[in-house]
mmCIF file of C-alpha atoms in Angstrom:
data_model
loop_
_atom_site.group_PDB
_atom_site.id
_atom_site.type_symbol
_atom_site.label_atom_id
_atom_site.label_comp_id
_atom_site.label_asym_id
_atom_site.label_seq_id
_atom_site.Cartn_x
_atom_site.Cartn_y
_atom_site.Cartn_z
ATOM 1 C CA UNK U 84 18.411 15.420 6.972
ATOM 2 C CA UNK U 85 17.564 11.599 7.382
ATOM 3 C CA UNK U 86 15.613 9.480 4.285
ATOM 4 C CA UNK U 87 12.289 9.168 4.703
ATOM 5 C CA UNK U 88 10.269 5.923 3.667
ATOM 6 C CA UNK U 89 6.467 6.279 3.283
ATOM 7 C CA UNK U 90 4.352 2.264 3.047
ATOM 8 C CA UNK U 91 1.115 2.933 1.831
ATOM 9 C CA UNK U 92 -1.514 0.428 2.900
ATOM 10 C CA UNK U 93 -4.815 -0.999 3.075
ATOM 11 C CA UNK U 94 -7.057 -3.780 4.479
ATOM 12 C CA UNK U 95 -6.161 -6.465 1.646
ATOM 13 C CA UNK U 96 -3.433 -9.293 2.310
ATOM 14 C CA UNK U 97 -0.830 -7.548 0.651
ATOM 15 C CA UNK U 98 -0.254 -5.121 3.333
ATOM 16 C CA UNK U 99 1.940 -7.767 5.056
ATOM 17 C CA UNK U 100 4.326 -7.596 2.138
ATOM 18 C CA UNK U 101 4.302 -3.785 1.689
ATOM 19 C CA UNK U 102 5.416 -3.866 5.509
ATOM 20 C CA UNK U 103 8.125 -6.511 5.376
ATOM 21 C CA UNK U 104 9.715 -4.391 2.236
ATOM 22 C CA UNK U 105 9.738 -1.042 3.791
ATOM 23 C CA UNK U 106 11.062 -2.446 7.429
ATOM 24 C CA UNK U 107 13.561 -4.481 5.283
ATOM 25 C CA UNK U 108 14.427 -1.308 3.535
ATOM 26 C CA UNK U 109 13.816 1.042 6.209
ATOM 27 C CA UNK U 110 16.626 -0.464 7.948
ATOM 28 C CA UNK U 111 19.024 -0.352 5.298
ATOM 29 C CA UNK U 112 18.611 3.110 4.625
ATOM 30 C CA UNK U 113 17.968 3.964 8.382
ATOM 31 C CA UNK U 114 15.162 6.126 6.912
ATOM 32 C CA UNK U 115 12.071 7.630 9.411
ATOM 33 C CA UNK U 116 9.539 5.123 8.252
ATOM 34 C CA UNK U 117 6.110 6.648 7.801
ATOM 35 C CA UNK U 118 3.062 4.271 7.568
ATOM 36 C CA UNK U 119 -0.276 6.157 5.436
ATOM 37 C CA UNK U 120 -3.965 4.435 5.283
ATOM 38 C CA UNK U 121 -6.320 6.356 2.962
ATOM 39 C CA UNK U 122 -10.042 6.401 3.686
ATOM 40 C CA UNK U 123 -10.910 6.942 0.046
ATOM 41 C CA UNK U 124 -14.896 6.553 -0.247
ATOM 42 C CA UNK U 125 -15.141 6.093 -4.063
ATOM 43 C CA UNK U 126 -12.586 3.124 -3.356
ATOM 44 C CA UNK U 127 -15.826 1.249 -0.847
ATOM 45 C CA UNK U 128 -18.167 -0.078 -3.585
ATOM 46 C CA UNK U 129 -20.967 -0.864 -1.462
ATOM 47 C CA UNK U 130 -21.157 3.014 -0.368
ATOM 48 C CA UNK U 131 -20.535 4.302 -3.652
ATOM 49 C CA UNK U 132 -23.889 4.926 -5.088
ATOM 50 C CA UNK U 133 -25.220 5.295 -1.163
ATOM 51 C CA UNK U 134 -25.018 8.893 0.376
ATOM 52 C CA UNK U 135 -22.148 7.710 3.124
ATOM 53 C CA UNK U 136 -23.814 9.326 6.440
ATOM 54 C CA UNK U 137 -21.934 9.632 9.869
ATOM 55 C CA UNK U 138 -22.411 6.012 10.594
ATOM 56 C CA UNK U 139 -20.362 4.751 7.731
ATOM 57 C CA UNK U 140 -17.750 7.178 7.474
ATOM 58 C CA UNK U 141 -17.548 6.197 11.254
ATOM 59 C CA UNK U 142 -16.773 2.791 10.777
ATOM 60 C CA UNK U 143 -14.541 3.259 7.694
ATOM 61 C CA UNK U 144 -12.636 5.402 9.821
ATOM 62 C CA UNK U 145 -12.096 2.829 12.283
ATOM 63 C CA UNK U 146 -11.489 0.281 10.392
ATOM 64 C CA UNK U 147 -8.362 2.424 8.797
ATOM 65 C CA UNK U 148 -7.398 2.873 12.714
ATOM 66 C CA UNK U 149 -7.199 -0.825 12.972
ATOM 67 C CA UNK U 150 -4.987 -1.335 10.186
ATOM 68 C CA UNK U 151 -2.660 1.365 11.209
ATOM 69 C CA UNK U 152 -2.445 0.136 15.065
ATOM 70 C CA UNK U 153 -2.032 -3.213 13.712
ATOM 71 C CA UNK U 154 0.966 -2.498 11.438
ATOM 72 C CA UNK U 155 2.787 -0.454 14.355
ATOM 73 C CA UNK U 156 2.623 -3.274 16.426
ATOM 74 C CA UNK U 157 3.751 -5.200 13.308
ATOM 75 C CA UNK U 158 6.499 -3.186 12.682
ATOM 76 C CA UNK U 159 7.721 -2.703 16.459
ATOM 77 C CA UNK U 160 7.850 -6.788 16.788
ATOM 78 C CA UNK U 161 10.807 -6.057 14.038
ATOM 79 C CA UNK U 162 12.096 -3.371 16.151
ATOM 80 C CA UNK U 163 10.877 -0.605 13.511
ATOM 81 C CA UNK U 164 9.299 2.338 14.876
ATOM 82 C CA UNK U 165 7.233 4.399 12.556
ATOM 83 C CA UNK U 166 4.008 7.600 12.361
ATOM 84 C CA UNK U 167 1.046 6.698 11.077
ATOM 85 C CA UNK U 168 -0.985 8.760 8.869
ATOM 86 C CA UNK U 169 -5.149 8.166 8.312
ATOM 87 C CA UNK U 170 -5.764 11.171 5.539
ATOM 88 C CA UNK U 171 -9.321 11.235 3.824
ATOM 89 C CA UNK U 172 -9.352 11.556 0.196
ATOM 90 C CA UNK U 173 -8.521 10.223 -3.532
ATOM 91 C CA UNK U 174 -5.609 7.504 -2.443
ATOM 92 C CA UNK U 175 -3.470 8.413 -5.008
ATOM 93 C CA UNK U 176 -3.565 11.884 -4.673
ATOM 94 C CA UNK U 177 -3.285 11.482 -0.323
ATOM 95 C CA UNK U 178 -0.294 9.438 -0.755
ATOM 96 C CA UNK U 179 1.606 11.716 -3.055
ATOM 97 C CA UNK U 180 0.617 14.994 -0.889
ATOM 98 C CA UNK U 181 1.590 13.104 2.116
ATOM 99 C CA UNK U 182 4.863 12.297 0.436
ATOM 100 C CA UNK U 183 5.587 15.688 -0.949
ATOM 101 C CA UNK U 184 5.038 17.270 2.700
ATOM 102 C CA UNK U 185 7.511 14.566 4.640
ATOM 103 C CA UNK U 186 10.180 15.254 1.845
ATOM 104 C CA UNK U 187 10.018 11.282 0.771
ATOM 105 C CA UNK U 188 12.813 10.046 -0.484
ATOM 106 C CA UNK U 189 10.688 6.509 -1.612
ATOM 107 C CA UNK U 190 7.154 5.269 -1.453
ATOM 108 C CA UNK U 191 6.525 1.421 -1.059
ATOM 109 C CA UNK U 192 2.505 0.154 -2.066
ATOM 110 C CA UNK U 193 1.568 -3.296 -2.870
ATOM 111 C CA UNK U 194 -0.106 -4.988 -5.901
ATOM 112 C CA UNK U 195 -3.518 -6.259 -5.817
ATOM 113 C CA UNK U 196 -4.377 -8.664 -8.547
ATOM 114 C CA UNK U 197 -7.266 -7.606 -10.319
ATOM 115 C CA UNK U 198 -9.329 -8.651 -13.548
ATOM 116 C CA UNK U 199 -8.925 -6.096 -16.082
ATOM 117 C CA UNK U 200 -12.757 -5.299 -15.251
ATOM 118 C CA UNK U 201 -11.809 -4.788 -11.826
ATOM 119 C CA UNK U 202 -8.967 -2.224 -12.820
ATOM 120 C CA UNK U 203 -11.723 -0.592 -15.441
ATOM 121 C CA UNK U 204 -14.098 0.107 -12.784
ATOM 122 C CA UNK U 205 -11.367 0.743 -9.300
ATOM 123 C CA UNK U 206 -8.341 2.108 -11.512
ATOM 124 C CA UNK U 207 -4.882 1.917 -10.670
ATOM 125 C CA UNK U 208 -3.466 3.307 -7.614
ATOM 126 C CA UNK U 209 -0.097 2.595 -8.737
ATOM 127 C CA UNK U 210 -0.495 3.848 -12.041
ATOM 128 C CA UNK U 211 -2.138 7.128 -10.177
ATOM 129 C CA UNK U 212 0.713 7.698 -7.691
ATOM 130 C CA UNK U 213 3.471 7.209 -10.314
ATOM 131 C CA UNK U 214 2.177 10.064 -12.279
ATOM 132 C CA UNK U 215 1.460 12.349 -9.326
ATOM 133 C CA UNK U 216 4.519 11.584 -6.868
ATOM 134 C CA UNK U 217 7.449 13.279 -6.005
ATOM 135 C CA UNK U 218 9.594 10.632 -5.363
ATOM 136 C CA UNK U 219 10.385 6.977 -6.262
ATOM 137 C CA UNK U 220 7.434 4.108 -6.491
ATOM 138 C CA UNK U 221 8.216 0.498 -5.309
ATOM 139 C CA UNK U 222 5.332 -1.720 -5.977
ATOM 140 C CA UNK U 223 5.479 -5.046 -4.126
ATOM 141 C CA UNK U 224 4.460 -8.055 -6.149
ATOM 142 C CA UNK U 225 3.645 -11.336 -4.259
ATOM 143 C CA UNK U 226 5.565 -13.862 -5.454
ATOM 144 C CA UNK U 227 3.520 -15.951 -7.754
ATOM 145 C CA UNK U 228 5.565 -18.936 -9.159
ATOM 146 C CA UNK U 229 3.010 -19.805 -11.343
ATOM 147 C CA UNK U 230 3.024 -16.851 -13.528
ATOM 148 C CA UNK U 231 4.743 -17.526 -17.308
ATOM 149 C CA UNK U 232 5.428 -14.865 -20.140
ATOM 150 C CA UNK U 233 3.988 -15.224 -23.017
ATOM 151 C CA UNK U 234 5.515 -18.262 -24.784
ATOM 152 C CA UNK U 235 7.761 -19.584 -21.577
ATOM 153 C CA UNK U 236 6.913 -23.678 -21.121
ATOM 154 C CA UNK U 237 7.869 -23.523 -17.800
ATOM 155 C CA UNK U 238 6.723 -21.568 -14.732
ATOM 156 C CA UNK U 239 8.795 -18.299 -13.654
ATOM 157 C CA UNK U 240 10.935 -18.981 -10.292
ATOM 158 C CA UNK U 241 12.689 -16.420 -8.475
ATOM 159 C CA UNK U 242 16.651 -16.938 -8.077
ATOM 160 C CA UNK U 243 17.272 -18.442 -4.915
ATOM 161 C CA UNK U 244 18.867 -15.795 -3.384
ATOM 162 C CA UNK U 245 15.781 -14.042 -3.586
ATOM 163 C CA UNK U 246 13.247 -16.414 -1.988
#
């Protein structure tokens, strides 16, 4: 049986970078590469204390469609092909059952930068999926070459073989 690579993404920016590191990877491991959008509804803070009615869920729906159609075409300009997946649900919880059924050998997300407010009130997917999967977690950071540790003087750079 082949590897299996599972990106897991949404609307934000990040996506892009979620989708260069599984096609990069994808082709090293020539792995079935399986592309999963989650229409979570607690995730959509200006539905959450609505009652989301037929409408909504409608256009939520769609715009998860987008994002998948748009990362195929992505991927098949690098000459990846790949499923797409559009489950409704707890993200977390989606991407590891998704995962579990296609036997995933690896699961690639990105990183969204949020205030520790923001990850108070949205949580952690990544935290979330690493507890619940079956399978290895790859979070993609965008390189930031501002970022310091605590106590470096200088900014953080990324070895040149990496950039």
């Amino acid at each position: 049986m082949g590897k299996v690579l599972l990106a897991a993404i949404d609307s934000s920016p990040q996506r892009r970078l979620v989708l260069d590191k599984a096609a990069e990877i994808g082709a090293c491991m020539k792995a079935e590469l399986h592309v999963v959008s989650v229409n979570d509804l607690s995730r959509h803070r200006e539905i959450s204390f609505a009652v989301p009615n037929g409408e909504m869920i409608a256009v939520l729906e769609a715009e998860i469609h987008t994002v998948l159609d748009e990362a195929r075409d992505y991927l098949a300009r690098m000459k990846m092909d790949c499923r797409t997946h559009a489950p409704f649900g707890a993200t977390a919880e989606q991407i590891a059952l998704l995962a579990g059924e296609l036997r995933a050998d690896g699961i690639i997300i990105g990183h969204r930068h949020l205030s520790w407010l923001g990850r108070l009130v949205e949580g952690s997917v990544g935290s979330d999926l690493v507890a619940r999967t079956p399978c290895d977690v790859l979070i993609v950071v965008e390189p930031d070459k501002t970022r310091t540790f605590e106590g470096d003087q200088e900014p953080l750079s990324r070895p040149s073989s990496l950039t």
